[in-house]
Amino acid sequence: MGVHWFQHLNEEVGEVLIDSETIQRRVRELGAEITRDYQGKTPHLIGILKGASIFHADLVRAIDLGVSLDFMAVGSYGGSTKTSGEVRILKDLDESLEGKDVLVIEDILDTGLTLHYLLQNLESRGPKSLRVVALLNKPSRREIEVTADYVGFDIPDHFVIGYGLDFDQRYRNLPNISILKLGPAPAP
Ligand code: IMP
Ligand code: MG
């Protein structure tokens, strides 16, 4: 097509929902809370790729404790904006979770299907504890009972982009979280 993705910026990037200063302030608060809650422990912080990569990178630096890091990538069998409920592991963890205080770092909790699957899968690997940090939470979209232990922001039902979140792999590098102007493509 010969159109570079940033030429979509004006037509697809809508209103700023959470600006970068507000995100950074909240990330520092979450880091402080986790630091208090995990005193004397060495939490193992698992970033869920790719959406949580930016949040993970900022959050780990806001935690004033020894930590270890790992990453995992999961995908659903549905399309890019619809979750089918079937989740597959695209990249597994490098390390065992046996006896570790595991914190899963997610970008957004939407229907909850991805996290529900992930928690079952990770629980079976024998962590000492297992908790979840989600930057964003859309409570009105939940299809399955699952909650995060730490939530950055509850947001209304908008499709959002930026700060790691994508639409069709674009816009992950935007520093603010904005509302996508175009709705998700209708299911075929
Ligand atoms: P869930 O299984 O429906 O909870 O979906 C979780 C995944 O869907 C997230 O990790 C995101 O990758 C993606 N997702 C859900 N809502 C949004 C959104 O508003 N913007 C970008 N990605 C989203
Ligand atoms: Mg995504």
PDB file of N, CA and C in Angstrom, residues 105-181:
ATOM      1  N   ILE A 105       2.269  -9.576  35.132  1.00  0.00           N
ATOM      2  CA  ILE A 105       2.040  -8.182  34.730  1.00  0.00           C
ATOM      3  C   ILE A 105       1.312  -8.179  33.387  1.00  0.00           C
ATOM      4  N   GLU A 106       0.051  -7.736  33.403  1.00  0.00           N
ATOM      5  CA  GLU A 106      -0.779  -7.720  32.200  1.00  0.00           C
ATOM      6  C   GLU A 106      -1.086  -6.281  31.781  1.00  0.00           C
ATOM      7  N   ASP A 107      -1.321  -6.093  30.489  1.00  0.00           N
ATOM      8  CA  ASP A 107      -1.699  -4.758  30.016  1.00  0.00           C
ATOM      9  C   ASP A 107      -3.140  -4.422  30.371  1.00  0.00           C
ATOM     10  N   ILE A 108      -4.057  -5.336  30.025  1.00  0.00           N
ATOM     11  CA  ILE A 108      -5.472  -5.006  30.188  1.00  0.00           C
ATOM     12  C   ILE A 108      -6.282  -6.260  30.445  1.00  0.00           C
ATOM     13  N   LEU A 109      -7.227  -6.120  31.335  1.00  0.00           N
ATOM     14  CA  LEU A 109      -8.152  -7.194  31.677  1.00  0.00           C
ATOM     15  C   LEU A 109      -9.488  -6.828  31.031  1.00  0.00           C
ATOM     16  N   ASP A 110      -9.838  -7.594  29.996  1.00  0.00           N
ATOM     17  CA  ASP A 110     -11.020  -7.287  29.192  1.00  0.00           C
ATOM     18  C   ASP A 110     -12.098  -8.338  29.475  1.00  0.00           C
ATOM     19  N   THR A 111     -12.264  -9.339  28.619  1.00  0.00           N
ATOM     20  CA  THR A 111     -13.231 -10.401  28.927  1.00  0.00           C
ATOM     21  C   THR A 111     -12.755 -11.256  30.096  1.00  0.00           C
ATOM     22  N   GLY A 112     -11.443 -11.304  30.291  1.00  0.00           N
ATOM     23  CA  GLY A 112     -10.874 -12.100  31.373  1.00  0.00           C
ATOM     24  C   GLY A 112     -10.454 -13.499  30.925  1.00  0.00           C
ATOM     25  N   LEU A 113     -10.775 -13.853  29.683  1.00  0.00           N
ATOM     26  CA  LEU A 113     -10.505 -15.222  29.207  1.00  0.00           C
ATOM     27  C   LEU A 113      -9.006 -15.533  29.173  1.00  0.00           C
ATOM     28  N   THR A 114      -8.210 -14.583  28.709  1.00  0.00           N
ATOM     29  CA  THR A 114      -6.767 -14.805  28.631  1.00  0.00           C
ATOM     30  C   THR A 114      -6.177 -15.023  30.019  1.00  0.00           C
ATOM     31  N   LEU A 115      -6.523 -14.144  30.941  1.00  0.00           N
ATOM     32  CA  LEU A 115      -5.965 -14.235  32.279  1.00  0.00           C
ATOM     33  C   LEU A 115      -6.443 -15.492  33.012  1.00  0.00           C
ATOM     34  N   HIS A 116      -7.691 -15.846  32.793  1.00  0.00           N
ATOM     35  CA  HIS A 116      -8.237 -17.048  33.419  1.00  0.00           C
ATOM     36  C   HIS A 116      -7.419 -18.274  33.012  1.00  0.00           C
ATOM     37  N   TYR A 117      -7.158 -18.383  31.731  1.00  0.00           N
ATOM     38  CA  TYR A 117      -6.343 -19.500  31.225  1.00  0.00           C
ATOM     39  C   TYR A 117      -4.933 -19.444  31.808  1.00  0.00           C
ATOM     40  N   LEU A 118      -4.347 -18.250  31.743  1.00  0.00           N
ATOM     41  CA  LEU A 118      -2.965 -18.079  32.217  1.00  0.00           C
ATOM     42  C   LEU A 118      -2.805 -18.482  33.672  1.00  0.00           C
ATOM     43  N   LEU A 119      -3.739 -18.048  34.514  1.00  0.00           N
ATOM     44  CA  LEU A 119      -3.628 -18.328  35.944  1.00  0.00           C
ATOM     45  C   LEU A 119      -3.711 -19.829  36.219  1.00  0.00           C
ATOM     46  N   GLN A 120      -4.595 -20.517  35.500  1.00  0.00           N
ATOM     47  CA  GLN A 120      -4.687 -21.973  35.664  1.00  0.00           C
ATOM     48  C   GLN A 120      -3.371 -22.628  35.282  1.00  0.00           C
ATOM     49  N   ASN A 121      -2.826 -22.164  34.153  1.00  0.00           N
ATOM     50  CA  ASN A 121      -1.578 -22.724  33.640  1.00  0.00           C
ATOM     51  C   ASN A 121      -0.416 -22.470  34.606  1.00  0.00           C
ATOM     52  N   LEU A 122      -0.312 -21.236  35.100  1.00  0.00           N
ATOM     53  CA  LEU A 122       0.819 -20.879  35.974  1.00  0.00           C
ATOM     54  C   LEU A 122       0.681 -21.522  37.349  1.00  0.00           C
ATOM     55  N   GLU A 123      -0.546 -21.614  37.842  1.00  0.00           N
ATOM     56  CA  GLU A 123      -0.793 -22.224  39.155  1.00  0.00           C
ATOM     57  C   GLU A 123      -0.284 -23.666  39.178  1.00  0.00           C
ATOM     58  N   SER A 124      -0.421 -24.356  38.059  1.00  0.00           N
ATOM     59  CA  SER A 124      -0.017 -25.763  37.983  1.00  0.00           C
ATOM     60  C   SER A 124       1.508 -25.933  38.025  1.00  0.00           C
ATOM     61  N   ARG A 125       2.243 -24.825  37.945  1.00  0.00           N
ATOM     62  CA  ARG A 125       3.714 -24.926  37.952  1.00  0.00           C
ATOM     63  C   ARG A 125       4.321 -24.746  39.346  1.00  0.00           C
ATOM     64  N   GLY A 126       3.458 -24.707  40.353  1.00  0.00           N
ATOM     65  CA  GLY A 126       3.934 -24.733  41.734  1.00  0.00           C
ATOM     66  C   GLY A 126       4.555 -23.469  42.305  1.00  0.00           C
ATOM     67  N   PRO A 127       4.035 -22.269  41.959  1.00  0.00           N
ATOM     68  CA  PRO A 127       4.581 -21.065  42.592  1.00  0.00           C
ATOM     69  C   PRO A 127       4.206 -21.033  44.080  1.00  0.00           C
ATOM     70  N   LYS A 128       5.011 -20.330  44.856  1.00  0.00           N
ATOM     71  CA  LYS A 128       4.679 -20.160  46.278  1.00  0.00           C
ATOM     72  C   LYS A 128       3.455 -19.274  46.407  1.00  0.00           C
ATOM     73  N   SER A 129       3.402 -18.207  45.613  1.00  0.00           N
ATOM     74  CA  SER A 129       2.221 -17.342  45.548  1.00  0.00           C
ATOM     75  C   SER A 129       2.082 -16.853  44.115  1.00  0.00           C
ATOM     76  N   LEU A 130       0.859 -16.450  43.771  1.00  0.00           N
ATOM     77  CA  LEU A 130       0.587 -16.015  42.395  1.00  0.00           C
ATOM     78  C   LEU A 130      -0.431 -14.876  42.431  1.00  0.00           C
ATOM     79  N   ARG A 131       0.012 -13.694  42.004  1.00  0.00           N
ATOM     80  CA  ARG A 131      -0.896 -12.549  41.976  1.00  0.00           C
ATOM     81  C   ARG A 131      -0.755 -11.826  40.642  1.00  0.00           C
ATOM     82  N   VAL A 132      -1.707 -10.926  40.393  1.00  0.00           N
ATOM     83  CA  VAL A 132      -1.794 -10.278  39.084  1.00  0.00           C
ATOM     84  C   VAL A 132      -1.796  -8.764  39.210  1.00  0.00           C
ATOM     85  N   VAL A 133      -1.031  -8.117  38.354  1.00  0.00           N
ATOM     86  CA  VAL A 133      -1.077  -6.664  38.208  1.00  0.00           C
ATOM     87  C   VAL A 133      -1.597  -6.370  36.806  1.00  0.00           C
ATOM     88  N   ALA A 134      -2.680  -5.618  36.706  1.00  0.00           N
ATOM     89  CA  ALA A 134      -3.183  -5.213  35.385  1.00  0.00           C
ATOM     90  C   ALA A 134      -3.181  -3.696  35.318  1.00  0.00           C
ATOM     91  N   LEU A 135      -2.570  -3.156  34.290  1.00  0.00           N
ATOM     92  CA  LEU A 135      -2.559  -1.700  34.152  1.00  0.00           C
ATOM     93  C   LEU A 135      -3.984  -1.175  33.985  1.00  0.00           C
ATOM     94  N   LEU A 136      -4.751  -1.828  33.115  1.00  0.00           N
ATOM     95  CA  LEU A 136      -6.109  -1.376  32.832  1.00  0.00           C
ATOM     96  C   LEU A 136      -7.101  -2.494  33.091  1.00  0.00           C
ATOM     97  N   ASN A 137      -8.307  -2.105  33.445  1.00  0.00           N
ATOM     98  CA  ASN A 137      -9.367  -3.059  33.715  1.00  0.00           C
ATOM     99  C   ASN A 137     -10.656  -2.515  33.121  1.00  0.00           C
ATOM    100  N   LYS A 138     -11.317  -3.350  32.311  1.00  0.00           N
ATOM    101  CA  LYS A 138     -12.634  -2.976  31.758  1.00  0.00           C
ATOM    102  C   LYS A 138     -13.672  -3.888  32.401  1.00  0.00           C
ATOM    103  N   PRO A 139     -14.172  -3.525  33.587  1.00  0.00           N
ATOM    104  CA  PRO A 139     -15.064  -4.429  34.320  1.00  0.00           C
ATOM    105  C   PRO A 139     -16.340  -4.777  33.544  1.00  0.00           C
ATOM    106  N   SER A 140     -16.833  -3.840  32.737  1.00  0.00           N
ATOM    107  CA  SER A 140     -18.108  -4.080  32.044  1.00  0.00           C
ATOM    108  C   SER A 140     -17.998  -5.131  30.947  1.00  0.00           C
ATOM    109  N   ARG A 141     -16.785  -5.532  30.592  1.00  0.00           N
ATOM    110  CA  ARG A 141     -16.588  -6.487  29.499  1.00  0.00           C
ATOM    111  C   ARG A 141     -16.385  -7.920  29.984  1.00  0.00           C
ATOM    112  N   ARG A 142     -16.361  -8.117  31.294  1.00  0.00           N
ATOM    113  CA  ARG A 142     -15.971  -9.424  31.824  1.00  0.00           C
ATOM    114  C   ARG A 142     -16.931 -10.531  31.424  1.00  0.00           C
ATOM    115  N   GLU A 143     -16.379 -11.642  30.942  1.00  0.00           N
ATOM    116  CA  GLU A 143     -17.191 -12.808  30.573  1.00  0.00           C
ATOM    117  C   GLU A 143     -16.934 -13.969  31.514  1.00  0.00           C
ATOM    118  N   ILE A 144     -15.855 -13.864  32.292  1.00  0.00           N
ATOM    119  CA  ILE A 144     -15.517 -14.948  33.211  1.00  0.00           C
ATOM    120  C   ILE A 144     -14.977 -14.302  34.485  1.00  0.00           C
ATOM    121  N   GLU A 145     -15.305 -14.898  35.628  1.00  0.00           N
ATOM    122  CA  GLU A 145     -14.929 -14.336  36.920  1.00  0.00           C
ATOM    123  C   GLU A 145     -13.404 -14.419  37.121  1.00  0.00           C
ATOM    124  N   VAL A 146     -12.747 -13.284  37.047  1.00  0.00           N
ATOM    125  CA  VAL A 146     -11.306 -13.234  37.301  1.00  0.00           C
ATOM    126  C   VAL A 146     -10.980 -11.792  37.694  1.00  0.00           C
ATOM    127  N   THR A 147     -10.105 -11.634  38.685  1.00  0.00           N
ATOM    128  CA  THR A 147      -9.775 -10.277  39.131  1.00  0.00           C
ATOM    129  C   THR A 147      -8.258 -10.124  39.233  1.00  0.00           C
ATOM    130  N   ALA A 148      -7.821  -8.878  39.132  1.00  0.00           N
ATOM    131  CA  ALA A 148      -6.407  -8.581  39.331  1.00  0.00           C
ATOM    132  C   ALA A 148      -6.225  -8.098  40.763  1.00  0.00           C
ATOM    133  N   ASP A 149      -5.086  -8.414  41.367  1.00  0.00           N
ATOM    134  CA  ASP A 149      -4.809  -7.987  42.744  1.00  0.00           C
ATOM    135  C   ASP A 149      -4.420  -6.517  42.787  1.00  0.00           C
ATOM    136  N   TYR A 150      -3.789  -6.038  41.729  1.00  0.00           N
ATOM    137  CA  TYR A 150      -3.413  -4.629  41.602  1.00  0.00           C
ATOM    138  C   TYR A 150      -3.915  -4.138  40.247  1.00  0.00           C
ATOM    139  N   VAL A 151      -4.642  -3.021  40.244  1.00  0.00           N
ATOM    140  CA  VAL A 151      -5.171  -2.456  38.996  1.00  0.00           C
ATOM    141  C   VAL A 151      -4.728  -1.001  38.889  1.00  0.00           C
ATOM    142  N   GLY A 152      -4.215  -0.634  37.728  1.00  0.00           N
ATOM    143  CA  GLY A 152      -3.833   0.759  37.503  1.00  0.00           C
ATOM    144  C   GLY A 152      -5.044   1.652  37.383  1.00  0.00           C
ATOM    145  N   PHE A 153      -5.890   1.348  36.430  1.00  0.00           N
ATOM    146  CA  PHE A 153      -7.072   2.179  36.150  1.00  0.00           C
ATOM    147  C   PHE A 153      -8.240   1.304  35.692  1.00  0.00           C
ATOM    148  N   ASP A 154      -9.426   1.552  36.268  1.00  0.00           N
ATOM    149  CA  ASP A 154     -10.659   1.000  35.696  1.00  0.00           C
ATOM    150  C   ASP A 154     -11.077   1.948  34.584  1.00  0.00           C
ATOM    151  N   ILE A 155     -11.401   1.392  33.424  1.00  0.00           N
ATOM    152  CA  ILE A 155     -11.811   2.249  32.302  1.00  0.00           C
ATOM    153  C   ILE A 155     -13.133   1.763  31.717  1.00  0.00           C
ATOM    154  N   PRO A 156     -13.872   2.661  31.045  1.00  0.00           N
ATOM    155  CA  PRO A 156     -15.104   2.231  30.387  1.00  0.00           C
ATOM    156  C   PRO A 156     -14.803   1.397  29.139  1.00  0.00           C
ATOM    157  N   ASP A 157     -15.837   0.900  28.509  1.00  0.00           N
ATOM    158  CA  ASP A 157     -15.667  -0.003  27.372  1.00  0.00           C
ATOM    159  C   ASP A 157     -15.303   0.737  26.085  1.00  0.00           C
ATOM    160  N   HIS A 158     -14.026   1.122  25.993  1.00  0.00           N
ATOM    161  CA  HIS A 158     -13.480   1.692  24.761  1.00  0.00           C
ATOM    162  C   HIS A 158     -12.318   0.812  24.352  1.00  0.00           C
ATOM    163  N   PHE A 159     -12.044   0.712  23.042  1.00  0.00           N
ATOM    164  CA  PHE A 159     -10.823   0.059  22.604  1.00  0.00           C
ATOM    165  C   PHE A 159      -9.712   1.091  22.682  1.00  0.00           C
ATOM    166  N   VAL A 160      -8.675   0.801  23.454  1.00  0.00           N
ATOM    167  CA  VAL A 160      -7.623   1.794  23.703  1.00  0.00           C
ATOM    168  C   VAL A 160      -6.284   1.357  23.119  1.00  0.00           C
ATOM    169  N   ILE A 161      -5.460   2.338  22.815  1.00  0.00           N
ATOM    170  CA  ILE A 161      -4.146   2.093  22.215  1.00  0.00           C
ATOM    171  C   ILE A 161      -3.098   2.975  22.890  1.00  0.00           C
ATOM    172  N   GLY A 162      -1.860   2.547  22.764  1.00  0.00           N
ATOM    173  CA  GLY A 162      -0.751   3.314  23.331  1.00  0.00           C
ATOM    174  C   GLY A 162      -0.214   2.680  24.605  1.00  0.00           C
ATOM    175  N   TYR A 163       0.984   3.085  25.015  1.00  0.00           N
ATOM    176  CA  TYR A 163       1.653   2.565  26.206  1.00  0.00           C
ATOM    177  C   TYR A 163       1.646   1.027  26.187  1.00  0.00           C
ATOM    178  N   GLY A 164       2.004   0.461  25.041  1.00  0.00           N
ATOM    179  CA  GLY A 164       2.086  -0.986  24.900  1.00  0.00           C
ATOM    180  C   GLY A 164       0.903  -1.619  24.189  1.00  0.00           C
ATOM    181  N   LEU A 165      -0.249  -0.949  24.278  1.00  0.00           N
ATOM    182  CA  LEU A 165      -1.461  -1.529  23.679  1.00  0.00           C
ATOM    183  C   LEU A 165      -1.530  -1.201  22.196  1.00  0.00           C
ATOM    184  N   ASP A 166      -1.931  -2.208  21.429  1.00  0.00           N
ATOM    185  CA  ASP A 166      -1.909  -2.039  19.975  1.00  0.00           C
ATOM    186  C   ASP A 166      -3.292  -2.127  19.358  1.00  0.00           C
ATOM    187  N   PHE A 167      -3.367  -1.615  18.123  1.00  0.00           N
ATOM    188  CA  PHE A 167      -4.431  -1.980  17.201  1.00  0.00           C
ATOM    189  C   PHE A 167      -3.698  -2.497  15.972  1.00  0.00           C
ATOM    190  N   ASP A 168      -3.837  -3.794  15.700  1.00  0.00           N
ATOM    191  CA  ASP A 168      -3.133  -4.366  14.551  1.00  0.00           C
ATOM    192  C   ASP A 168      -1.619  -4.153  14.634  1.00  0.00           C
ATOM    193  N   GLN A 169      -1.064  -4.282  15.812  1.00  0.00           N
ATOM    194  CA  GLN A 169       0.381  -4.133  16.078  1.00  0.00           C
ATOM    195  C   GLN A 169       0.889  -2.692  15.996  1.00  0.00           C
ATOM    196  N   ARG A 170       0.006  -1.740  15.775  1.00  0.00           N
ATOM    197  CA  ARG A 170       0.455  -0.349  15.700  1.00  0.00           C
ATOM    198  C   ARG A 170       0.150   0.384  17.013  1.00  0.00           C
ATOM    199  N   TYR A 171       0.832   1.498  17.207  1.00  0.00           N
ATOM    200  CA  TYR A 171       0.577   2.468  18.287  1.00  0.00           C
ATOM    201  C   TYR A 171       1.100   2.050  19.662  1.00  0.00           C
ATOM    202  N   ARG A 172       1.856   0.958  19.760  1.00  0.00           N
ATOM    203  CA  ARG A 172       2.353   0.531  21.069  1.00  0.00           C
ATOM    204  C   ARG A 172       3.285   1.582  21.675  1.00  0.00           C
ATOM    205  N   ASN A 173       3.927   2.360  20.833  1.00  0.00           N
ATOM    206  CA  ASN A 173       4.932   3.321  21.310  1.00  0.00           C
ATOM    207  C   ASN A 173       4.362   4.677  21.684  1.00  0.00           C
ATOM    208  N   LEU A 174       3.067   4.882  21.583  1.00  0.00           N
ATOM    209  CA  LEU A 174       2.514   6.180  21.987  1.00  0.00           C
ATOM    210  C   LEU A 174       2.588   6.297  23.506  1.00  0.00           C
ATOM    211  N   PRO A 175       3.050   7.436  24.027  1.00  0.00           N
ATOM    212  CA  PRO A 175       3.216   7.568  25.484  1.00  0.00           C
ATOM    213  C   PRO A 175       1.900   7.703  26.254  1.00  0.00           C
ATOM    214  N   ASN A 176       0.855   8.209  25.605  1.00  0.00           N
ATOM    215  CA  ASN A 176      -0.462   8.306  26.253  1.00  0.00           C
ATOM    216  C   ASN A 176      -1.303   7.080  25.902  1.00  0.00           C
ATOM    217  N   ILE A 177      -2.352   6.855  26.687  1.00  0.00           N
ATOM    218  CA  ILE A 177      -3.352   5.851  26.317  1.00  0.00           C
ATOM    219  C   ILE A 177      -4.532   6.596  25.712  1.00  0.00           C
ATOM    220  N   SER A 178      -4.837   6.272  24.457  1.00  0.00           N
ATOM    221  CA  SER A 178      -5.892   6.986  23.729  1.00  0.00           C
ATOM    222  C   SER A 178      -6.962   6.024  23.248  1.00  0.00           C
ATOM    223  N   ILE A 179      -8.101   6.597  22.894  1.00  0.00           N
ATOM    224  CA  ILE A 179      -9.210   5.791  22.382  1.00  0.00           C
ATOM    225  C   ILE A 179      -9.044   5.635  20.873  1.00  0.00           C
ATOM    226  N   LEU A 180      -9.202   4.392  20.399  1.00  0.00           N
ATOM    227  CA  LEU A 180      -9.146   4.150  18.954  1.00  0.00           C
ATOM    228  C   LEU A 180     -10.409   4.722  18.333  1.00  0.00           C
ATOM    229  N   LYS A 181     -10.232   5.472  17.244  1.00  0.00           N
ATOM    230  CA  LYS A 181     -11.388   6.122  16.626  1.00  0.00           C
ATOM    231  C   LYS A 181     -12.249   5.139  15.855  1.00  0.00           C
TER     232      LYS A 181
END
